[in-house]
PDB file of C-alpha atoms in Angstrom:
ATOM      1  CA  MET A  81      -0.324  -0.036   0.011  1.00 55.00           C
ATOM      2  CA  LYS A  82       3.086   2.141   0.781  1.00 51.00           C
ATOM      3  CA  ASN A  83       4.248   1.764  -2.641  1.00 50.00           C
ATOM      4  CA  SER A  84       0.961   3.774  -4.197  1.00 49.00           C
ATOM      5  CA  PHE A  85       1.504   6.802  -1.566  1.00 49.00           C
ATOM      6  CA  ILE A  86       4.833   7.196  -3.278  1.00 51.00           C
ATOM      7  CA  ILE A  87       4.019   6.877  -6.853  1.00 48.00           C
ATOM      8  CA  LEU A  88       1.246   9.452  -6.142  1.00 48.00           C
ATOM      9  CA  SER A  89       4.242  11.662  -4.651  1.00 52.00           C
ATOM     10  CA  LEU A  90       6.154  10.791  -7.767  1.00 54.00           C
ATOM     11  CA  SER A  91       3.422  11.812 -10.019  1.00 51.00           C
ATOM     12  CA  ALA A  92       2.963  15.060  -8.749  1.00 51.00           C
ATOM     13  CA  ALA A  93       6.636  15.863  -8.699  1.00 51.00           C
ATOM     14  CA  LEU A  94       6.988  14.751 -12.171  1.00 50.00           C
ATOM     15  CA  THR A  95       3.695  16.590 -13.042  1.00 50.00           C
ATOM     16  CA  LEU A  96       5.387  19.596 -11.692  1.00 48.00           C
ATOM     17  CA  ALA A  97       8.595  19.239 -13.331  1.00 45.00           C
ATOM     18  CA  ALA A  98       7.059  18.474 -16.973  1.00 46.00           C
ATOM     19  CA  CYS A  99       4.841  21.852 -16.730  1.00 48.00           C
ATOM     20  CA  SER A 100       8.126  23.644 -16.736  1.00 41.00           C
ATOM     21  CA  SER A 101      10.364  23.843 -20.020  1.00 38.00           C
ATOM     22  CA  GLU A 102      13.518  23.372 -16.690  1.00 39.00           C
ATOM     23  CA  SER A 103      13.680  20.635 -14.614  1.00 39.00           C
ATOM     24  CA  THR A 104      17.029  18.655 -12.861  1.00 38.00           C
ATOM     25  CA  ASN A 105      18.673  16.648 -10.320  1.00 41.00           C
ATOM     26  CA  SER A 106      21.701  16.196  -7.945  1.00 39.00           C
ATOM     27  CA  THR A 107      22.570  14.031  -5.124  1.00 40.00           C
ATOM     28  CA  SER A 108      24.623  12.203  -2.976  1.00 39.00           C
ATOM     29  CA  ALA A 109      27.293   9.457  -3.694  1.00 38.00           C
ATOM     30  CA  ASN A 110      30.432   7.330  -3.035  1.00 41.00           C
ATOM     31  CA  GLN A 111      33.645   9.091  -2.605  1.00 40.00           C
ATOM     32  CA  PRO A 112      35.163  10.281  -6.054  1.00 39.00           C
ATOM     33  CA  GLN A 113      38.556   9.236  -6.873  1.00 41.00           C
ATOM     34  CA  SER A 114      40.937  11.518  -9.090  1.00 37.00           C
ATOM     35  CA  SER A 115      41.062  10.335 -12.480  1.00 37.00           C
ATOM     36  CA  GLU A 116      42.895  12.373 -15.377  1.00 42.00           C
ATOM     37  CA  ALA A 117      40.687  10.026 -17.970  1.00 46.00           C
ATOM     38  CA  ALA A 118      37.278  11.034 -16.957  1.00 48.00           C
ATOM     39  CA  ALA A 119      35.884  14.126 -18.838  1.00 60.00           C
ATOM     40  CA  PRO A 120      36.280  16.593 -16.339  1.00 65.00           C
ATOM     41  CA  HIS A 121      33.570  18.833 -17.078  1.00 78.00           C
ATOM     42  CA  LEU A 122      31.067  15.809 -16.033  1.00 87.00           C
ATOM     43  CA  ILE A 123      32.166  15.191 -12.984  1.00 89.00           C
ATOM     44  CA  GLY A 124      30.677  17.136 -10.082  1.00 90.00           C
ATOM     45  CA  SER A 125      27.339  18.023  -8.326  1.00 92.00           C
ATOM     46  CA  TRP A 126      24.125  18.584 -10.558  1.00 92.00           C
ATOM     47  CA  GLU A 127      20.789  19.788  -9.838  1.00 87.00           C
ATOM     48  CA  GLY A 128      17.257  21.709 -11.040  1.00 72.00           C
ATOM     49  CA  LYS A 129      14.545  23.255  -9.719  1.00 60.00           C
ATOM     50  CA  ALA A 130      11.180  23.234 -10.771  1.00 50.00           C
ATOM     51  CA  GLU A 131       9.306  26.161 -12.464  1.00 47.00           C
ATOM     52  CA  GLY A 132       8.434  28.809  -9.812  1.00 46.00           C
ATOM     53  CA  LYS A 133       9.956  26.825  -6.947  1.00 51.00           C
ATOM     54  CA  ASP A 134      13.015  27.748  -4.490  1.00 56.00           C
ATOM     55  CA  GLU A 135      13.296  23.630  -3.577  1.00 57.00           C
ATOM     56  CA  VAL A 136      15.616  21.731  -5.772  1.00 60.00           C
ATOM     57  CA  ALA A 137      13.328  18.899  -7.112  1.00 73.00           C
ATOM     58  CA  TYR A 138      16.166  16.449  -8.371  1.00 80.00           C
ATOM     59  CA  THR A 139      19.933  16.093  -7.464  1.00 88.00           C
ATOM     60  CA  ALA A 140      22.865  14.128  -9.080  1.00 91.00           C
ATOM     61  CA  GLY A 141      26.422  13.257  -8.644  1.00 91.00           C
ATOM     62  CA  ILE A 142      28.827  12.426 -11.195  1.00 92.00           C
ATOM     63  CA  TYR A 143      31.820  10.748 -10.486  1.00 89.00           C
ATOM     64  CA  GLU A 144      35.052   8.627 -12.206  1.00 84.00           C
ATOM     65  CA  ASP A 145      32.638   5.923 -13.880  1.00 84.00           C
ATOM     66  CA  LYS A 146      29.488   6.389 -12.052  1.00 90.00           C
ATOM     67  CA  ILE A 147      26.383   8.468 -12.324  1.00 92.00           C
ATOM     68  CA  VAL A 148      23.857   9.066  -9.089  1.00 91.00           C
ATOM     69  CA  VAL A 149      20.687  10.469  -9.008  1.00 90.00           C
ATOM     70  CA  GLU A 150      18.361  10.994  -6.632  1.00 86.00           C
ATOM     71  CA  TRP A 151      14.884  12.520  -6.198  1.00 82.00           C
ATOM     72  CA  ASN A 152      14.479  15.668  -3.869  1.00 78.00           C
ATOM     73  CA  LEU A 153      11.224  15.326  -2.096  1.00 71.00           C
ATOM     74  CA  ASP A 154      11.828  17.880   0.873  1.00 60.00           C
ATOM     75  CA  GLU A 155      11.460  16.310   4.358  1.00 53.00           C
ATOM     76  CA  HIS A 156      10.941  12.835   2.839  1.00 58.00           C
ATOM     77  CA  GLY A 157      14.702  12.639   2.297  1.00 62.00           C
ATOM     78  CA  SER A 158      16.374  12.109  -1.155  1.00 72.00           C
ATOM     79  CA  PRO A 159      15.455   8.467  -2.213  1.00 78.00           C
ATOM     80  CA  VAL A 160      17.589   7.033  -5.055  1.00 82.00           C
ATOM     81  CA  TYR A 161      16.483   7.133  -8.403  1.00 87.00           C
ATOM     82  CA  TRP A 162      19.473   5.871 -10.675  1.00 89.00           C
ATOM     83  CA  VAL A 163      23.068   4.464  -9.809  1.00 90.00           C
ATOM     84  CA  GLY A 164      24.653   3.501 -12.829  1.00 91.00           C
ATOM     85  CA  THR A 165      28.336   3.293 -14.429  1.00 90.00           C
ATOM     86  CA  PHE A 166      29.193   5.080 -17.902  1.00 88.00           C
ATOM     87  CA  ASP A 167      32.088   5.486 -20.123  1.00 82.00           C
ATOM     88  CA  PRO A 168      33.933   8.605 -18.423  1.00 74.00           C
ATOM     89  CA  THR A 169      35.612   9.443 -21.543  1.00 76.00           C
ATOM     90  CA  VAL A 170      32.771  10.779 -23.263  1.00 72.00           C
ATOM     91  CA  GLU A 171      33.044  14.687 -23.857  1.00 70.00           C
ATOM     92  CA  ASP A 172      29.410  14.971 -25.392  1.00 73.00           C
ATOM     93  CA  GLY A 173      26.754  13.114 -27.045  1.00 86.00           C
ATOM     94  CA  VAL A 174      24.765  10.273 -25.434  1.00 90.00           C
ATOM     95  CA  VAL A 175      26.204   8.588 -22.397  1.00 89.00           C
ATOM     96  CA  THR A 176      24.520   5.169 -21.708  1.00 92.00           C
ATOM     97  CA  SER A 177      24.731   4.250 -18.181  1.00 94.00           C
ATOM     98  CA  GLN A 178      24.669   0.372 -16.850  1.00 93.00           C
ATOM     99  CA  ILE A 179      22.620   0.062 -13.658  1.00 91.00           C
ATOM    100  CA  ASP A 180      24.095  -0.791 -10.258  1.00 88.00           C
ATOM    101  CA  HIS A 181      21.540  -3.427  -9.009  1.00 82.00           C
ATOM    102  CA  ALA A 182      23.282  -3.863  -5.420  1.00 74.00           C
ATOM    103  CA  ALA A 183      22.821   0.023  -5.163  1.00 76.00           C
ATOM    104  CA  THR A 184      19.183   0.250  -6.280  1.00 78.00           C
ATOM    105  CA  GLU A 185      17.576  -2.913  -4.945  1.00 70.00           C
ATOM    106  CA  THR A 186      16.006  -2.054  -2.306  1.00 63.00           C
ATOM    107  CA  ALA A 187      15.293   1.324  -3.263  1.00 71.00           C
ATOM    108  CA  LEU A 188      11.324   1.522  -3.909  1.00 70.00           C
ATOM    109  CA  MET A 189      11.805   4.635  -6.180  1.00 79.00           C
ATOM    110  CA  ALA A 190      14.542   3.393  -8.175  1.00 83.00           C
ATOM    111  CA  SER A 191      14.137   3.025 -11.704  1.00 87.00           C
ATOM    112  CA  SER A 192      13.901  -0.511 -13.248  1.00 85.00           C
ATOM    113  CA  ASP A 193      15.456   0.324 -16.508  1.00 91.00           C
ATOM    114  CA  GLU A 194      18.320  -1.885 -17.276  1.00 93.00           C
ATOM    115  CA  THR A 195      20.340   0.791 -18.865  1.00 94.00           C
ATOM    116  CA  LYS A 196      19.628   4.651 -19.078  1.00 94.00           C
ATOM    117  CA  ASP A 197      20.611   7.254 -21.790  1.00 94.00           C
ATOM    118  CA  PHE A 198      22.150  10.635 -20.543  1.00 92.00           C
ATOM    119  CA  THR A 199      22.506  13.103 -23.358  1.00 91.00           C
ATOM    120  CA  VAL A 200      25.618  15.664 -22.706  1.00 89.00           C
ATOM    121  CA  ASP A 201      24.976  19.018 -24.260  1.00 87.00           C
ATOM    122  CA  GLY A 202      27.680  21.440 -23.024  1.00 81.00           C
ATOM    123  CA  ASP A 203      26.975  22.297 -19.520  1.00 83.00           C
ATOM    124  CA  GLU A 204      23.509  20.121 -19.754  1.00 87.00           C
ATOM    125  CA  ILE A 205      22.639  16.486 -18.978  1.00 89.00           C
ATOM    126  CA  THR A 206      19.376  15.598 -19.978  1.00 88.00           C
ATOM    127  CA  PHE A 207      17.758  12.093 -19.225  1.00 88.00           C
ATOM    128  CA  PRO A 208      14.056  10.445 -19.560  1.00 86.00           C
ATOM    129  CA  VAL A 209      12.161   9.585 -16.189  1.00 82.00           C
ATOM    130  CA  SER A 210       8.552   7.727 -16.162  1.00 76.00           C
ATOM    131  CA  VAL A 211       6.384   6.937 -13.382  1.00 67.00           C
ATOM    132  CA  GLN A 212       3.511   4.159 -14.400  1.00 67.00           C
ATOM    133  CA  ASP A 213       2.163   6.259 -17.928  1.00 68.00           C
ATOM    134  CA  PHE A 214       3.840   9.712 -16.995  1.00 68.00           C
ATOM    135  CA  GLN A 215       7.035  10.625 -18.783  1.00 74.00           C
ATOM    136  CA  THR A 216       8.918  13.624 -18.818  1.00 78.00           C
ATOM    137  CA  THR A 217      12.517  14.987 -19.491  1.00 82.00           C
ATOM    138  CA  ILE A 218      14.754  15.738 -16.795  1.00 84.00           C
ATOM    139  CA  THR A 219      17.505  18.619 -17.289  1.00 86.00           C
ATOM    140  CA  LEU A 220      20.567  18.888 -14.982  1.00 88.00           C
ATOM    141  CA  THR A 221      22.872  21.808 -14.750  1.00 89.00           C
ATOM    142  CA  LYS A 222      26.153  21.721 -12.733  1.00 91.00           C
ATOM    143  CA  THR A 223      26.508  23.354  -9.214  1.00 91.00           C
ATOM    144  CA  ASN A 224      29.972  22.316  -8.501  1.00 89.00           C
ATOM    145  CA  ASP A 225      33.162  20.622  -9.759  1.00 89.00           C
ATOM    146  CA  THR A 226      33.162  18.237  -6.523  1.00 88.00           C
ATOM    147  CA  PRO A 227      30.438  15.625  -6.360  1.00 87.00           C
ATOM    148  CA  PRO A 228      28.839  14.565  -2.975  1.00 81.00           C
ATOM    149  CA  SER A 229      31.009  12.530  -1.006  1.00 69.00           C
ATOM    150  CA  LEU A 230      28.208  10.320   0.506  1.00 48.00           C
ATOM    151  CA  ASP A 231      27.417   6.858  -0.063  1.00 46.00           C
ATOM    152  CA  PRO A 232      23.942   6.527  -1.677  1.00 42.00           C
ATOM    153  CA  THR A 233      23.432   2.967  -0.960  1.00 41.00           C
ATOM    154  CA  ALA A 234      23.957   3.884   2.909  1.00 42.00           C
ATOM    155  CA  PRO A 235      21.210   4.534   5.189  1.00 42.00           C
ATOM    156  CA  SER A 236      21.033   8.985   4.559  1.00 45.00           C
ATOM    157  CA  ASP A 237      20.204   9.367   8.271  1.00 47.00           C
ATOM    158  CA  ALA A 238      22.066   7.558  10.837  1.00 47.00           C
ATOM    159  CA  THR A 239      19.774   8.595  13.366  1.00 60.00           C
ATOM    160  CA  THR A 240      17.254   6.383  11.956  1.00 82.00           C
ATOM    161  CA  SER A 241      15.727   4.275  14.584  1.00 91.00           C
ATOM    162  CA  PHE A 242      12.372   2.250  15.679  1.00 94.00           C
ATOM    163  CA  VAL A 243      12.239   1.414  19.211  1.00 93.00           C
ATOM    164  CA  ASP A 244       9.491   0.812  21.404  1.00 92.00           C
ATOM    165  CA  GLY A 245       7.198   1.709  19.127  1.00 95.00           C
ATOM    166  CA  THR A 246       8.329   5.167  18.284  1.00 97.00           C
ATOM    167  CA  LEU A 247      10.098   6.183  15.149  1.00 96.00           C
ATOM    168  CA  GLU A 248      12.738   8.579  15.072  1.00 93.00           C
ATOM    169  CA  THR A 249      13.898   9.898  11.396  1.00 87.00           C
ATOM    170  CA  SER A 250      15.336  13.316  10.777  1.00 81.00           C
ATOM    171  CA  ALA A 251      12.380  14.692   9.379  1.00 83.00           C
ATOM    172  CA  VAL A 252       9.951  13.201  11.742  1.00 91.00           C
ATOM    173  CA  LYS A 253       8.959  11.417  15.161  1.00 95.00           C
ATOM    174  CA  ILE A 254       6.086   9.179  15.043  1.00 97.00           C
ATOM    175  CA  ALA A 255       5.036   7.466  18.460  1.00 98.00           C
ATOM    176  CA  ILE A 256       2.574   4.405  18.697  1.00 98.00           C
ATOM    177  CA  THR A 257       0.221   5.330  21.514  1.00 98.00           C
ATOM    178  CA  ASP A 258      -2.495   2.823  21.348  1.00 97.00           C
ATOM    179  CA  HIS A 259      -3.224  -0.299  19.202  1.00 97.00           C
ATOM    180  CA  ARG A 260      -7.066  -1.442  18.935  1.00 96.00           C
ATOM    181  CA  ILE A 261      -9.013  -4.005  17.448  1.00 97.00           C
ATOM    182  CA  ILE A 262     -12.524  -3.113  16.113  1.00 97.00           C
ATOM    183  CA  GLN A 263     -15.152  -5.073  14.798  1.00 97.00           C
ATOM    184  CA  PRO A 264     -17.481  -4.274  12.134  1.00 96.00           C
ATOM    185  CA  GLY A 265     -19.937  -1.898  13.303  1.00 95.00           C
ATOM    186  CA  GLU A 266     -18.211  -0.713  16.205  1.00 96.00           C
ATOM    187  CA  GLU A 267     -17.082   2.983  16.302  1.00 94.00           C
ATOM    188  CA  GLY A 268     -14.207   3.727  13.984  1.00 94.00           C
ATOM    189  CA  ASN A 269     -15.480   0.633  11.634  1.00 95.00           C
ATOM    190  CA  SER A 270     -19.053   1.636  10.697  1.00 92.00           C
ATOM    191  CA  TYR A 271     -19.139   0.639   7.595  1.00 89.00           C
ATOM    192  CA  GLY A 272     -16.350  -1.901   7.386  1.00 91.00           C
ATOM    193  CA  ASP A 273     -17.268  -5.717   6.822  1.00 94.00           C
ATOM    194  CA  LYS A 274     -14.033  -7.300   8.256  1.00 96.00           C
ATOM    195  CA  PRO A 275     -12.322  -6.324  11.615  1.00 98.00           C
ATOM    196  CA  ILE A 276      -9.457  -3.586  11.540  1.00 98.00           C
ATOM    197  CA  ILE A 277      -6.553  -2.919  13.471  1.00 98.00           C
ATOM    198  CA  ALA A 278      -5.996   0.851  14.277  1.00 97.00           C
ATOM    199  CA  PHE A 279      -3.105   2.460  15.407  1.00 98.00           C
ATOM    200  CA  PHE A 280      -3.048   5.688  17.339  1.00 97.00           C
ATOM    201  CA  TYR A 281      -0.036   7.745  17.171  1.00 98.00           C
ATOM    202  CA  ASP A 282       1.699  11.248  17.704  1.00 98.00           C
ATOM    203  CA  ILE A 283       3.707  12.499  14.882  1.00 97.00           C
ATOM    204  CA  THR A 284       5.978  15.486  15.047  1.00 97.00           C
ATOM    205  CA  ASN A 285       7.437  17.579  12.375  1.00 94.00           C
ATOM    206  CA  LYS A 286      10.979  18.166  12.924  1.00 90.00           C
ATOM    207  CA  THR A 287      11.998  20.335   9.819  1.00 84.00           C
ATOM    208  CA  GLU A 288      10.270  23.440   8.226  1.00 80.00           C
ATOM    209  CA  LYS A 289       8.766  21.598   5.166  1.00 77.00           C
ATOM    210  CA  ASN A 290       5.667  20.173   4.942  1.00 78.00           C
ATOM    211  CA  VAL A 291       4.258  17.151   7.043  1.00 87.00           C
ATOM    212  CA  THR A 292       0.772  16.016   7.332  1.00 89.00           C
ATOM    213  CA  VAL A 293      -0.574  13.537   9.748  1.00 93.00           C
ATOM    214  CA  ASP A 294      -1.304  11.102   7.224  1.00 91.00           C
ATOM    215  CA  ASP A 295       2.594  10.605   6.555  1.00 90.00           C
ATOM    216  CA  PHE A 296       2.771   7.595   8.794  1.00 93.00           C
ATOM    217  CA  SER A 297       1.613   5.967   5.805  1.00 90.00           C
ATOM    218  CA  PHE A 298       4.868   6.858   4.411  1.00 86.00           C
ATOM    219  CA  TYR A 299       6.800   4.944   6.811  1.00 91.00           C
ATOM    220  CA  PHE A 300       4.693   2.020   7.780  1.00 94.00           C
ATOM    221  CA  ASP A 301       3.693  -1.688   6.679  1.00 94.00           C
ATOM    222  CA  ALA A 302       1.706  -4.128   8.442  1.00 97.00           C
ATOM    223  CA  VAL A 303       1.526  -7.590   7.954  1.00 97.00           C
ATOM    224  CA  GLN A 304       0.006 -10.714   9.233  1.00 97.00           C
ATOM    225  CA  ASP A 305       2.538 -13.513   8.933  1.00 96.00           C
ATOM    226  CA  ASN A 306      -0.411 -16.499   8.153  1.00 95.00           C
ATOM    227  CA  ASP A 307       0.600 -17.369   4.627  1.00 94.00           C
ATOM    228  CA  PRO A 308       3.878 -19.936   4.384  1.00 93.00           C
ATOM    229  CA  ASN A 309       4.488 -18.854   1.024  1.00 95.00           C
ATOM    230  CA  VAL A 310       4.248 -14.935   0.489  1.00 95.00           C
ATOM    231  CA  VAL A 311       4.049 -11.967   2.838  1.00 93.00           C
ATOM    232  CA  ASN A 312       0.806 -11.207   3.513  1.00 95.00           C
ATOM    233  CA  GLU A 313       0.765  -7.106   3.559  1.00 95.00           C
ATOM    234  CA  LEU A 314      -2.476  -5.941   5.360  1.00 97.00           C
ATOM    235  CA  GLN A 315      -4.749  -3.374   3.323  1.00 95.00           C
ATOM    236  CA  PHE A 316      -5.425  -0.010   4.638  1.00 94.00           C
ATOM    237  CA  ALA A 317      -8.519   0.178   6.170  1.00 94.00           C
ATOM    238  CA  SER A 318     -10.700   3.608   6.912  1.00 90.00           C
ATOM    239  CA  TYR A 319     -11.085   4.665  10.442  1.00 92.00           C
ATOM    240  CA  ASP A 320     -14.565   6.525  10.646  1.00 87.00           C
ATOM    241  CA  ALA A 321     -14.807   7.709  14.496  1.00 88.00           C
ATOM    242  CA  ASP A 322     -14.089  11.751  15.497  1.00 80.00           C
ATOM    243  CA  GLY A 323     -13.823  13.134  12.532  1.00 83.00           C
ATOM    244  CA  GLN A 324     -10.443  11.509  11.886  1.00 82.00           C
ATOM    245  CA  PHE A 325     -10.583  11.332   7.887  1.00 80.00           C
ATOM    246  CA  GLU A 326     -10.615  15.345   7.691  1.00 83.00           C
ATOM    247  CA  LYS A 327      -7.654  15.573  10.579  1.00 88.00           C
ATOM    248  CA  GLN A 328      -5.530  13.160   8.568  1.00 88.00           C
ATOM    249  CA  MET A 329      -4.496  15.893   6.007  1.00 85.00           C
ATOM    250  CA  GLN A 330      -3.524  18.586   8.251  1.00 91.00           C
ATOM    251  CA  LYS A 331      -0.351  20.112   7.988  1.00 91.00           C
ATOM    252  CA  ILE A 332       2.018  20.159  11.049  1.00 94.00           C
ATOM    253  CA  LYS A 333       3.846  23.213  12.233  1.00 94.00           C
ATOM    254  CA  GLU A 334       7.702  22.915  12.553  1.00 93.00           C
ATOM    255  CA  ASP A 335       7.936  21.559  15.797  1.00 96.00           C
ATOM    256  CA  GLY A 336       4.603  20.792  16.225  1.00 97.00           C
ATOM    257  CA  THR A 337       3.001  17.566  16.676  1.00 98.00           C
ATOM    258  CA  ALA A 338      -0.655  16.339  16.217  1.00 97.00           C
ATOM    259  CA  SER A 339      -2.401  12.930  16.571  1.00 96.00           C
ATOM    260  CA  GLY A 340      -3.460  10.260  13.970  1.00 95.00           C
ATOM    261  CA  VAL A 341      -4.953   7.069  13.477  1.00 96.00           C
ATOM    262  CA  ARG A 342      -3.747   4.201  10.650  1.00 96.00           C
ATOM    263  CA  ALA A 343      -6.184   1.178  10.314  1.00 96.00           C
ATOM    264  CA  PHE A 344      -5.374  -2.088   8.727  1.00 97.00           C
ATOM    265  CA  THR A 345      -7.792  -4.639   7.580  1.00 97.00           C
ATOM    266  CA  LEU A 346      -7.203  -8.032   9.643  1.00 98.00           C
ATOM    267  CA  ASP A 347      -7.318 -10.797   7.685  1.00 96.00           C
ATOM    268  CA  ASP A 348      -7.672 -13.406  10.486  1.00 96.00           C
ATOM    269  CA  GLU A 349      -8.211 -12.510  14.528  1.00 95.00           C
ATOM    270  CA  THR A 350      -5.660 -14.757  15.832  1.00 96.00           C
ATOM    271  CA  THR A 351      -2.061 -14.300  13.773  1.00 97.00           C
ATOM    272  CA  PRO A 352      -0.021 -11.100  15.387  1.00 98.00           C
ATOM    273  CA  VAL A 353       0.393  -8.003  13.298  1.00 98.00           C
ATOM    274  CA  ASP A 354       3.609  -6.787  12.925  1.00 98.00           C
ATOM    275  CA  LEU A 355       4.229  -3.304  12.356  1.00 97.00           C
ATOM    276  CA  ILE A 356       7.144  -2.520   9.859  1.00 96.00           C
ATOM    277  CA  ALA A 357       8.996   0.570   9.686  1.00 94.00           C
ATOM    278  CA  HIS A 358      10.753   1.840   6.493  1.00 88.00           C
ATOM    279  CA  GLY A 359      12.994   4.741   5.293  1.00 78.00           C
ATOM    280  CA  PHE A 360      10.652   6.766   3.342  1.00 71.00           C
ATOM    281  CA  GLY A 361      11.099   5.432  -0.475  1.00 62.00           C
ATOM    282  CA  SER A 362      12.896   2.251   0.973  1.00 68.00           C
ATOM    283  CA  GLU A 363      11.699  -1.229   1.321  1.00 73.00           C
ATOM    284  CA  THR A 364      14.801  -1.829   3.762  1.00 78.00           C
ATOM    285  CA  GLU A 365      13.520  -2.382   7.008  1.00 89.00           C
ATOM    286  CA  ILE A 366      14.431  -0.496  10.347  1.00 91.00           C
ATOM    287  CA  ASP A 367      12.943  -2.448  12.680  1.00 94.00           C
ATOM    288  CA  ARG A 368       9.459  -4.066  13.447  1.00 96.00           C
ATOM    289  CA  VAL A 369       7.083  -4.155  16.760  1.00 96.00           C
ATOM    290  CA  THR A 370       4.718  -7.149  17.047  1.00 96.00           C
ATOM    291  CA  TYR A 371       1.201  -7.025  18.165  1.00 97.00           C
ATOM    292  CA  PRO A 372      -0.714  -9.882  19.316  1.00 96.00           C
ATOM    293  CA  LEU A 373      -4.684  -9.881  18.905  1.00 94.00           C
ATOM    294  CA  ASP A 374      -5.570 -11.559  21.943  1.00 82.00           C
TER     295      ASP A 374
END
């Protein structure tokens, strides 16, 4: 379910970029090595902004023989879009990059293409991006001759943790305060025909960026391990008490805290539910908490 939220976010970002004639990318990557063979005008940090916006929309780092592109999603960080090798001797023209599977296999927002063509034209680089049926072309402009020094395959936030029901990231703090099993017809599950598990939480915005109460959905999955063959990921359910639906989309001020509820439809009423925390845009599990149903 989290994937659908991410796809919506990316589609919105791409739509904004497509409305402008200029868009770009810049990111973080492996510590570069000096090389006289690489085209010197390519190596460095690259970025771009959507039209009418001050925030960087895309970021990229180009190294001796590697291109790294990341989404810039404000408070949600910079999920990896592309990590791949390329021919460093190219001055201008089309550069074909081969994907680095090890660096992208757990990145939900990474391209699934085996190769990607980057067109070098002087001080600009363009490349295609597609999300579902939406396609656009991204234009990169150089900001620095030194590429970022971070490893894009490593966690972007060393402080990220999920301990005792509290998720801490650089952007948000989400503390689970309660959980309840709600039967069909009971308050909070008035219209459903199956029992649900509802997680009550407090979410704090640790940045000056936009964070909503429902951003919980970007960071958590719930599963019931009752299938020997496949992961049984639970579907989101509607919690319809206390006007919560409207409250979920409220924006939280910097350093502000608001309360929310996120519910999941239970597959059965005996198997414990694992609440799994992820980084935004990643399938890499931070940790999990198990909630018995009895």
